[in-house]
Coordinates of C-alpha atoms and ligand atoms in Angstrom, one line a residue:
M1 CA -91.8 37.6 89.0
A2 CA -92.7 39.4 92.3
M3 CA -90.8 42.4 93.4
T4 CA -88.5 42.0 97.2
G5 CA -88.3 44.3 99.7
A6 CA -84.7 45.4 98.2
E7 CA -86.6 46.2 95.0
S8 CA -89.2 48.4 96.4
L9 CA -86.6 50.1 98.5
V10 CA -84.3 50.8 95.1
R11 CA -87.4 51.9 93.5
T12 CA -88.5 54.2 96.4
L13 CA -84.7 56.1 96.4
L14 CA -85.3 56.1 92.5
A15 CA -88.3 57.8 93.0
G16 CA -87.8 59.9 96.0
G17 CA -84.7 61.6 93.9
V18 CA -82.1 59.5 95.5
D19 CA -79.8 58.4 92.5
V20 CA -76.2 57.7 93.8
C21 CA -75.5 55.2 96.2
F22 CA -71.8 55.6 98.3
A23 CA -71.4 51.3 99.3
N24 CA -69.5 48.8 100.9
P25 CA -71.8 46.1 101.1
G26 CA -71.5 42.3 102.6
T27 CA -73.9 39.6 102.6
S28 CA -76.9 40.8 104.3
E29 CA -76.8 43.9 101.6
M30 CA -77.1 41.2 98.5
H31 CA -80.6 41.5 97.5
F32 CA -80.3 45.1 97.4
V33 CA -77.1 44.6 95.7
A34 CA -79.0 41.9 93.0
A35 CA -81.6 44.4 92.7
L36 CA -79.5 47.4 91.6
D37 CA -79.4 45.5 88.2
Q38 CA -83.1 45.0 88.4
V39 CA -83.9 48.7 88.4
A40 CA -82.3 51.2 86.2
G41 CA -81.2 55.2 87.1
M42 CA -79.8 54.1 90.1
R43 CA -75.2 55.2 90.0
C44 CA -73.5 52.7 92.8
V45 CA -69.9 54.1 93.6
L46 CA -67.9 51.3 95.6
G47 CA -66.3 52.8 98.2
L48 CA -63.2 50.5 99.7
F49 CA -63.9 52.1 103.4
E50 CA -67.0 53.3 105.0
G51 CA -65.7 56.5 105.9
V52 CA -64.9 57.3 102.3
C53 CA -69.0 56.0 101.7
S54 CA -70.6 58.2 104.1
G55 CA -67.9 61.5 103.4
A56 CA -68.5 60.8 99.9
A57 CA -72.3 61.6 100.2
D58 CA -71.9 64.4 102.1
G59 CA -69.9 66.0 99.5
Y60 CA -72.5 65.5 97.0
Y61 CA -74.7 66.6 99.0
R62 CA -73.3 69.8 99.8
M63 CA -72.3 71.0 96.0
A64 CA -76.1 68.8 94.4
E65 CA -78.0 69.9 97.5
R66 CA -79.8 66.1 97.5
P67 CA -79.1 63.4 98.8
A68 CA -77.8 60.4 97.8
S69 CA -77.7 57.3 99.4
T70 CA -74.9 55.0 101.3
L71 CA -75.3 50.6 102.0
L72 CA -72.8 49.8 105.0
H73 CA -72.4 46.2 106.4
L74 CA -74.4 46.2 108.9
G75 CA -73.1 47.3 112.6
P76 CA -69.5 47.5 111.9
G77 CA -69.8 48.5 108.3
L78 CA -71.8 51.5 110.2
A79 CA -69.4 51.8 112.5
N80 CA -66.7 52.4 110.0
A81 CA -68.5 55.3 108.4
A82 CA -69.8 56.3 111.8
A83 CA -66.4 59.2 112.0
N84 CA -67.6 61.1 108.2
L85 CA -71.1 60.9 109.3
H86 CA -70.2 63.1 112.5
N87 CA -68.8 65.6 110.2
A88 CA -71.6 65.3 107.5
K89 CA -73.8 66.2 110.7
K90 CA -72.3 69.3 111.0
A91 CA -72.2 70.8 107.6
G92 CA -75.9 70.1 107.4
S93 CA -75.7 67.7 104.6
G94 CA -78.5 64.9 104.2
I95 CA -78.1 61.2 103.6
V96 CA -80.2 58.4 103.8
N97 CA -77.8 55.2 105.2
I98 CA -78.7 52.0 104.2
V99 CA -77.6 49.5 107.1
G100 CA -78.1 46.1 106.4
E101 CA -79.1 43.5 109.9
H102 CA -79.7 39.8 109.6
A103 CA -82.7 37.7 109.1
L104 CA -84.7 38.7 112.4
S105 CA -84.8 35.9 113.1
H106 CA -81.2 35.3 113.2
L107 CA -80.8 37.6 115.7
A108 CA -81.6 35.3 118.1
H109 CA -78.0 33.7 117.9
D110 CA -74.8 35.6 119.4
T111 CA -73.3 35.5 115.8
P112 CA -70.2 37.4 114.9
L113 CA -71.5 40.6 112.8
K114 CA -74.2 40.4 115.4
A115 CA -74.5 44.6 117.1
D116 CA -77.2 47.0 118.0
I117 CA -77.1 48.8 115.1
E118 CA -79.6 51.1 116.1
G119 CA -77.9 52.2 118.9
I120 CA -74.2 52.6 116.6
A121 CA -76.7 54.8 114.7
R122 CA -78.4 57.4 116.6
P123 CA -75.7 59.6 118.0
F124 CA -74.7 60.2 114.4
S125 CA -78.7 60.3 113.3
H126 CA -81.6 62.6 113.0
W127 CA -83.7 59.7 111.9
V128 CA -83.1 56.0 112.7
K129 CA -85.9 52.8 111.9
T130 CA -85.8 49.1 111.4
S131 CA -87.7 48.2 108.5
P132 CA -89.4 45.6 109.9
T133 CA -91.6 43.4 107.0
A134 CA -90.8 43.8 103.2
R135 CA -94.0 45.4 103.1
S136 CA -93.0 48.1 105.5
V137 CA -89.8 49.2 104.3
A138 CA -91.0 51.0 100.6
R139 CA -93.0 53.6 102.7
D140 CA -89.6 53.4 105.7
G141 CA -87.6 54.8 102.2
A142 CA -89.9 56.8 102.2
L143 CA -89.3 58.6 105.3
A144 CA -85.9 58.3 105.6
I145 CA -85.3 60.9 102.3
Q146 CA -87.6 63.3 103.9
A147 CA -86.2 63.3 107.1
A148 CA -82.7 63.5 105.1
R149 CA -84.5 66.5 103.1
V150 CA -85.1 68.6 106.4
A151 CA -83.2 71.8 106.0
P152 CA -80.9 72.2 106.6
G153 CA -80.8 68.5 105.6
Q154 CA -80.1 65.7 108.2
I155 CA -78.7 61.7 108.7
A156 CA -81.2 59.8 108.2
T157 CA -81.1 55.7 109.6
L158 CA -82.4 52.9 107.8
I159 CA -81.5 49.4 108.9
L160 CA -82.5 46.6 106.3
P161 CA -82.8 43.3 107.9
A162 CA -81.9 40.3 105.4
D163 CA -85.2 38.8 105.1
T164 CA -86.7 42.1 104.5
A165 CA -84.9 42.7 101.4
W166 CA -85.4 39.1 100.6
S167 CA -89.2 39.0 101.0
E168 CA -92.1 40.5 98.8
A169 CA -93.1 43.4 98.8
D170 CA -96.2 45.2 97.8
G171 CA -95.0 48.6 95.7
V172 CA -93.3 51.6 96.4
A173 CA -93.6 54.2 98.0
D174 CA -93.6 57.9 97.6
T175 CA -91.5 60.7 100.0
P176 CA -93.6 63.6 101.2
A177 CA -91.9 67.1 101.3
P178 CA -90.0 67.6 103.9
P179 CA -91.3 70.3 106.5
P180 CA -90.1 73.2 105.4
P181 CA -87.6 75.4 107.1
V182 CA -88.3 78.0 110.2
A183 CA -89.7 80.9 109.3
T184 CA -88.0 84.2 109.8
R185 CA -90.6 86.3 112.4
P186 CA -90.6 89.8 111.0
D187 CA -90.0 91.2 114.9
D188 CA -86.8 89.9 114.8
V189 CA -86.1 91.5 110.9
V190 CA -86.7 94.7 113.1
A191 CA -84.3 93.7 116.0
A192 CA -81.5 92.4 113.6
A193 CA -81.7 96.1 111.5
K194 CA -81.9 98.4 114.8
A195 CA -78.8 95.8 115.9
L196 CA -76.9 96.2 112.6
R197 CA -77.1 100.2 112.7
A198 CA -74.9 99.9 115.3
G199 CA -72.9 100.0 112.6
H200 CA -69.0 99.0 112.6
A201 CA -69.9 97.6 116.1
A202 CA -71.6 95.5 115.0
T203 CA -71.4 92.4 113.0
L204 CA -73.4 89.9 110.0
L205 CA -72.2 86.4 111.0
L206 CA -73.3 84.1 108.2
G207 CA -73.5 80.3 108.4
G208 CA -75.3 78.0 106.2
A209 CA -76.5 78.6 103.2
A210 CA -76.4 82.6 103.4
M211 CA -72.7 81.1 102.7
R212 CA -73.6 81.1 98.9
A213 CA -73.1 83.6 96.8
R214 CA -77.1 85.4 96.3
G215 CA -76.0 85.4 100.5
L216 CA -72.8 87.3 100.6
D217 CA -74.5 89.7 97.8
L218 CA -77.2 90.5 100.5
A219 CA -74.7 91.3 103.5
G220 CA -72.2 92.8 101.6
R221 CA -75.1 95.2 100.2
I222 CA -76.3 95.4 103.8
A223 CA -73.0 96.4 105.1
A224 CA -72.9 99.3 102.6
R225 CA -76.1 100.0 103.9
T226 CA -75.4 100.0 107.5
G227 CA -71.0 100.2 107.9
C228 CA -71.1 96.3 109.6
R229 CA -68.8 93.8 109.2
V230 CA -69.2 90.3 107.5
M231 CA -68.2 87.7 108.8
V232 CA -68.3 83.5 108.7
D233 CA -67.7 81.3 110.4
G234 CA -63.8 79.7 110.4
N235 CA -64.8 76.5 108.8
A236 CA -67.8 76.7 106.0
A237 CA -69.8 73.6 104.7
R238 CA -69.9 75.1 101.1
L239 CA -68.7 79.0 100.9
A240 CA -68.9 80.7 97.4
R241 CA -65.3 82.6 96.7
G242 CA -64.2 84.3 93.7
A243 CA -64.1 87.3 91.6
G244 CA -67.7 89.7 91.9
R245 CA -68.2 87.7 95.2
V246 CA -68.5 90.1 98.5
V247 CA -65.2 88.7 100.5
P248 CA -66.6 88.3 104.4
Q249 CA -63.9 88.2 107.1
R250 CA -63.5 84.5 108.5
L251 CA -63.6 83.9 112.0
A252 CA -59.7 82.9 113.2
F253 CA -59.3 78.9 114.3
V254 CA -56.6 81.0 116.8
V255 CA -58.6 81.6 119.9
E256 CA -56.5 85.0 120.5
Q257 CA -56.8 85.9 116.9
A258 CA -60.6 85.4 116.3
L259 CA -61.1 87.9 119.7
A260 CA -59.3 90.2 118.0
M261 CA -61.2 90.2 115.3
L262 CA -64.1 90.1 117.2
A263 CA -63.3 92.9 119.4
G264 CA -65.3 95.9 119.2
T265 CA -68.7 93.9 119.0
T266 CA -71.5 95.2 120.8
Q267 CA -74.4 94.2 118.4
L268 CA -74.0 90.3 116.7
V269 CA -76.3 89.5 114.4
L270 CA -76.5 85.5 113.4
V271 CA -78.1 84.5 110.3
G272 CA -77.9 80.9 109.5
S273 CA -74.9 80.5 111.9
K274 CA -74.1 79.5 115.8
P275 CA -72.6 82.3 118.9
P276 CA -68.9 81.8 117.7
A277 CA -67.4 79.6 120.1
A278 CA -63.3 78.0 120.1
F279 CA -62.7 74.7 118.8
F280 CA -61.3 73.4 121.8
A281 CA -61.6 74.8 125.7
Y282 CA -57.8 75.9 126.8
P283 CA -57.3 77.1 130.0
G284 CA -57.3 79.8 131.0
K285 CA -59.1 81.7 128.1
P286 CA -63.4 81.8 127.0
S287 CA -65.4 79.7 125.1
L288 CA -67.5 82.2 123.8
L289 CA -65.6 84.4 121.0
T290 CA -68.5 87.3 121.5
P291 CA -66.9 90.3 123.5
A292 CA -68.5 90.5 127.1
G293 CA -71.9 92.5 127.0
C294 CA -71.9 92.0 123.1
T295 CA -75.7 91.6 122.7
T296 CA -76.5 88.6 119.9
T297 CA -80.3 88.6 118.3
E298 CA -80.6 85.4 115.4
L299 CA -82.8 86.5 112.8
C300 CA -82.0 83.2 111.4
A301 CA -81.6 79.6 113.2
V302 CA -79.3 77.1 111.6
G303 CA -82.6 75.2 110.3
G304 CA -83.8 77.6 109.1
D305 CA -84.1 80.0 105.6
P306 CA -80.8 81.9 105.5
L307 CA -81.0 83.3 102.4
A308 CA -85.2 84.3 102.8
A309 CA -84.0 85.8 105.8
L310 CA -80.9 88.7 104.5
E311 CA -83.5 89.3 101.8
A312 CA -86.5 90.2 104.5
L313 CA -83.5 92.3 106.5
A314 CA -82.0 94.2 102.9
A315 CA -85.2 95.1 102.5
E316 CA -85.7 96.1 106.2
L317 CA -83.4 98.0 106.1
D318 CA -84.0 99.7 102.2
A319 CA -80.7 98.0 100.5
V320 CA -81.5 95.6 97.9
H321 CA -80.4 98.4 95.3
T322 CA -77.0 99.6 97.6
T323 CA -74.0 99.1 95.8
P324 CA -72.7 95.9 97.8
A325 CA -69.6 96.7 99.8
G326 CA -65.9 94.3 100.1
V327 CA -66.2 92.8 96.2
A328 CA -63.5 90.9 95.3
Q329 CA -61.8 92.7 92.6
A330 CA -60.8 89.7 89.7
G331 CA -56.9 89.0 90.1
R332 CA -54.3 86.2 90.1
P333 CA -51.2 86.7 91.8
A334 CA -47.4 85.5 89.8
R335 CA -46.8 81.8 89.9
P336 CA -44.3 81.8 92.2
S337 CA -40.4 80.2 91.9
G338 CA -37.9 79.1 94.8
A339 CA -38.4 77.0 98.0
I340 CA -41.4 76.2 99.3
T341 CA -43.2 78.5 101.7
L342 CA -47.2 78.6 103.1
D343 CA -47.7 82.2 100.9
G344 CA -45.5 80.7 97.7
L345 CA -48.1 77.6 98.5
G346 CA -51.2 79.9 98.5
Q347 CA -50.0 82.5 95.4
A348 CA -49.3 78.7 93.5
L349 CA -53.0 77.9 93.5
G350 CA -54.1 81.7 93.0
A351 CA -52.7 81.3 89.4
V352 CA -53.9 79.0 88.3
L353 CA -57.5 78.3 89.9
P354 CA -59.8 78.1 87.1
E355 CA -63.8 78.9 87.0
G356 CA -66.1 77.1 88.7
A357 CA -63.2 75.4 90.7
I358 CA -64.7 73.1 94.6
V359 CA -61.7 73.1 97.1
I360 CA -62.1 71.0 99.8
D361 CA -60.2 72.7 102.0
E362 CA -58.5 69.7 104.7
S363 CA -54.7 71.4 104.5
V364 CA -54.9 72.2 108.2
T365 CA -52.0 74.3 109.2
T366 CA -51.0 74.6 105.6
G367 CA -53.7 76.5 103.6
R368 CA -54.5 78.7 106.6
G369 CA -53.2 82.2 104.8
F370 CA -54.6 80.7 101.3
F371 CA -57.5 83.3 100.9
P372 CA -55.5 86.2 100.3
S373 CA -53.7 84.8 97.7
T374 CA -57.1 83.0 96.3
A375 CA -59.2 86.2 96.9
G376 CA -59.5 87.4 92.6
A377 CA -59.2 84.3 91.7
P378 CA -62.1 83.2 88.9
P379 CA -66.0 82.2 91.1
H380 CA -65.1 79.2 93.2
E381 CA -66.4 76.8 96.0
W382 CA -64.8 76.7 99.9
L383 CA -65.2 73.6 101.9
K384 CA -64.4 73.1 104.9
N385 CA -64.4 69.8 107.2
M386 CA -67.3 70.6 109.8
G387 CA -66.9 68.1 112.4
G388 CA -63.3 68.5 112.9
S389 CA -62.8 64.5 112.2
I390 CA -60.1 64.4 109.6
G391 CA -60.2 61.7 106.8
F392 CA -63.0 64.5 105.0
G393 CA -61.3 65.1 103.0
T394 CA -60.5 63.2 99.9
P395 CA -64.0 61.3 100.3
V396 CA -65.6 64.6 100.2
A397 CA -64.0 64.9 96.9
V398 CA -65.4 62.2 95.6
G399 CA -68.9 63.4 96.2
A400 CA -68.6 67.3 94.7
A401 CA -66.9 65.1 91.5
I402 CA -69.5 62.9 91.7
A403 CA -72.1 65.7 91.7
C404 CA -71.0 68.6 89.7
P405 CA -69.1 65.9 86.8
D406 CA -68.1 69.0 84.7
R407 CA -66.2 71.2 87.8
K408 CA -62.8 70.8 88.8
V409 CA -62.7 69.6 92.3
V410 CA -59.2 70.4 94.3
A411 CA -58.9 68.6 97.5
L412 CA -55.7 70.3 99.6
I413 CA -55.1 67.5 102.4
G414 CA -52.4 67.6 104.6
D415 CA -50.0 64.4 104.7
G416 CA -51.5 63.3 108.7
S417 CA -55.4 63.2 107.3
A418 CA -54.3 61.8 104.3
M419 CA -53.8 59.1 105.8
Y420 CA -57.2 58.0 107.6
T421 CA -59.6 57.4 104.6
F422 CA -56.5 57.7 101.8
Q423 CA -58.4 54.5 99.8
A424 CA -60.9 57.4 98.4
L425 CA -58.5 57.3 95.6
W426 CA -59.0 54.1 94.0
T427 CA -62.3 55.3 93.6
M428 CA -60.9 58.5 92.0
A429 CA -59.2 56.4 89.3
R430 CA -62.2 53.4 89.2
E431 CA -65.1 56.1 89.1
S432 CA -62.6 58.9 86.5
L433 CA -62.7 62.1 88.6
D434 CA -61.5 64.9 87.6
I435 CA -60.1 65.7 91.1
C436 CA -56.5 67.0 91.6
V437 CA -55.6 65.8 94.9
V438 CA -52.7 68.3 96.3
I439 CA -50.9 66.6 99.9
F440 CA -48.7 68.5 102.0
S441 CA -45.9 66.3 103.5
N442 CA -44.9 68.6 106.5
R443 CA -44.3 65.0 107.9
S444 CA -45.8 65.8 111.1
Y445 CA -49.0 66.5 112.7
R446 CA -48.0 69.8 112.5
I447 CA -51.3 71.5 114.0
L448 CA -51.0 69.5 117.6
Y449 CA -46.9 71.6 118.4
S450 CA -49.4 74.5 118.8
Q451 CA -51.8 72.6 120.1
L452 CA -49.3 71.1 122.9
A453 CA -48.1 74.6 123.7
D454 CA -52.0 75.3 124.3
V455 CA -53.6 73.6 125.9
G456 CA -50.1 74.2 128.4
C457 CA -47.6 72.0 127.6
P458 CA -45.0 74.2 126.0
D459 CA -41.8 71.5 126.2
P460 CA -43.3 68.7 124.6
G461 CA -40.1 65.7 125.5
P462 CA -39.2 63.5 123.1
R463 CA -42.0 60.8 123.4
A464 CA -44.8 63.4 123.3
R465 CA -43.0 64.8 119.9
D466 CA -43.0 61.3 118.9
M467 CA -46.9 61.1 118.5
L468 CA -47.2 63.9 116.3
T469 CA -44.3 63.3 113.6
L470 CA -44.2 61.4 110.3
D471 CA -41.3 60.9 109.3
R472 CA -40.5 57.5 110.5
P473 CA -40.8 56.3 107.9
T474 CA -40.9 58.6 105.7
L475 CA -45.3 58.4 103.6
D476 CA -44.8 58.0 99.9
F477 CA -47.9 60.0 98.2
A478 CA -47.0 59.6 94.8
G479 CA -46.3 56.2 95.0
M480 CA -49.3 55.0 96.8
A481 CA -51.2 57.1 94.4
K482 CA -50.3 54.7 91.8
S483 CA -51.0 51.8 93.3
L484 CA -54.7 52.9 93.5
G485 CA -54.8 54.1 89.7
V486 CA -53.7 58.0 90.0
P487 CA -50.5 59.1 88.3
G488 CA -49.1 61.2 91.6
V489 CA -45.8 63.1 91.6
Q490 CA -43.4 64.6 94.3
V491 CA -42.3 68.0 94.1
R492 CA -39.9 70.0 96.6
D493 CA -40.0 73.7 94.9
L494 CA -42.5 76.2 94.2
D495 CA -41.6 76.5 90.3
T496 CA -42.0 72.8 89.5
F497 CA -45.1 72.3 92.0
G498 CA -47.0 75.3 90.2
Q499 CA -46.5 73.5 86.6
Q500 CA -47.9 70.8 87.9
L501 CA -50.8 72.2 89.3
A502 CA -51.2 74.3 86.0
N503 CA -51.2 71.3 83.7
A504 CA -53.7 69.3 86.4
M505 CA -56.7 72.4 86.0
T506 CA -56.4 71.6 82.0
Q507 CA -56.6 67.9 82.1
R508 CA -59.2 66.5 83.1
G509 CA -59.0 63.2 86.0
P510 CA -57.6 62.4 89.0
V511 CA -54.0 63.4 89.9
L512 CA -51.5 63.8 92.6
I513 CA -49.4 66.1 94.1
D514 CA -47.3 65.7 97.0
V515 CA -45.5 68.6 98.2
V516 CA -42.5 67.7 99.9
M517 CA -42.0 70.6 102.9
Ligands
TPP1 C1 -60.6 60.7 113.9 C2 -59.5 62.1 114.5 N1 -58.1 61.7 114.7 C3 -57.5 62.5 115.3 C4 -57.9 64.0 115.8 C5 -56.7 64.8 115.6 N2 -55.7 65.4 115.0 C6 -56.4 67.0 114.5 S1 -55.3 67.5 113.8 C7 -54.2 66.2 113.2 C8 -52.8 66.6 112.6 C9 -53.2 67.0 111.0 O1 -52.5 66.2 110.4 P1 -52.1 67.2 108.8 O2 -53.3 66.5 107.7 O3 -50.9 66.5 108.7 O4 -52.1 68.3 109.0 P2 -51.0 69.9 109.8 O5 -51.4 69.9 111.1 O6 -49.3 69.2 109.8 O7 -51.3 71.0 109.1 C10 -54.5 65.6 114.3 C11 -53.8 63.9 114.9 C12 -58.8 64.4 114.7 N3 -58.9 65.2 114.7 N4 -59.5 63.7 113.7

C-alpha cells in the first residue's frame, strides 16, 4: 500500500531523531495515530490534558537535549497546550508540535472545531506552518525539526490538515542541520575579561548551558582568577548542583533582596543570560535590577554558545588551570524531626536526595530556602519554571523521567500549582515513571499575600483573602493520586516526611507525598 502523508511524517520525525510523542488526539489526528502502528520506533505517551503534553515535551528537551513532538487536536487542543508552550519557549526548549486541522476543503464551512490555528500558534511558536498537501508534509516536518533545534531550542508548530494526512505521499525527508549558534566575537571576550578584572565589583551572570557542570566549573575558575562574583537567575531551566560543583549565587525573586545582591556591581558580564529584571513591576520599585552606573557587557547572547564563550574567556584570563572557587563540599544535613518548618523540609530533602536526581521545583514560596541544605548532596540537577505560568511541574517531571529513565525525579509542587495539571499523575502511573511528587499543602496561594502587599494593597479584606485561600474545601492529594493510579500518603510532621521521602528514594515508580503544613 502507498504511504500516506501521516506515515511519511512519522517516518520523517523518526529519521530526524524525534522518537517521543506526547499526544492527546482527536478525529483529525486519526491518520497520524493509525500511522504509529505502521512504523516502529515512536514512543507515544498519552496525556489527559494538552498542558501535560506540552509541559512533558519541555521536560524531555531539558534533559534529553533533543526535541520530542506533541500531537494536539486542532485550535482548542493547541490552546490548552499554550501555557506550558509559553513556559517551554522561555526555557529555550525545542518542541515539534503536530496540530491536526480539518481537511482544507472542509474549512469553508463553519464547523464546531474550526479555528485560527496559525493565529493561536504564532505567539507561542518560533516557526509555524500549515502543510497543504501530503507531498509537502515530509519536507515541512523536516523543517519543523530543524527549527526546533535552533539554539538554545525553539517551538515549531506544524499544522496537519486531515487530507494532508490521509492522501498519498511521495517519501520521507531528511532534516537539514540547524544553523550553528551565534559565535562569540574575540572582541567581546577581551571586553568581558577587562570588565571582570574589576574583581568583586564585577558579576558574571550565567544563563542556559552555562549553568551545566562544565559552565559552572569554568565560571568558578574565572572567579578564582579575577575575584568576580558568579550569579544565576532565580529561575534556571537546568542548574547543575551538588557536591563538587561550583555554587553560583541565585538572584532572589524579592526585588529588595535582588537589589541588595547586585549592590556594588559596577561591571556585569552576561553569558547566555538577559540583563536581570524583576519578575513584576511594583509601584516605586525599579524593573531593572542592576545598580545605576553599572556597565553591562554581553559576552554571549541567549542564542549563542555559552560554554564556548566561557572556555574562550577562561583562556583569555589564563584561568583554565586555576582551581575553581566556590566548590560545594559533600555533606548532608541530619534528618529533621518535629513540626513542619520550611527549613526542616529542605533538610529532609538534603538528607536523602540521591545522586543524579532531577529536581523539578514548583514549590513557589515553600522551597525558596532549600538550596543551602541541598548544596552538599550528591550531584543532581534543579529545573525551575522559566515562564511563570504555574502548572509546569508535574508535566515537566513526566518528560524528564522519560528522557532519563535511570534517574530519580523529585517534583516539588505547591498545592495551588498542583491543581492546574494534576492529570499528569495518571501518565506517571501508566508509564511507570520513577517520580516522587511532593505537594506542599499550605492551603493557599501563599505568594499572592506578599504580592498584594508589594503592589500596594497591604490589608486585604475578606473577599480578597477568599481569592487566595484553598481551604474550603481542603484538597485530598493522596486520595486524588490514588484515583489516578499513584500511591499517595499524607504527612503532618518532619519525622514522617523524612521517612516517606527516604522510602520513595529507594523504591522505583511514581509516589506522592502530601505535606500538610
Ligand atoms: C497560569 C497562571 N495562573 C495564575 C498565576 C498566578 N499565581 C502565581 S503563584 C500562584 C499561587 C501558587 O500557589 P502554590 O503553588 O500553592 O504556592 P504558594 O504560593 O502557596 O507557595 C498563582 C495563582 C500564574 N502564575 N500562572
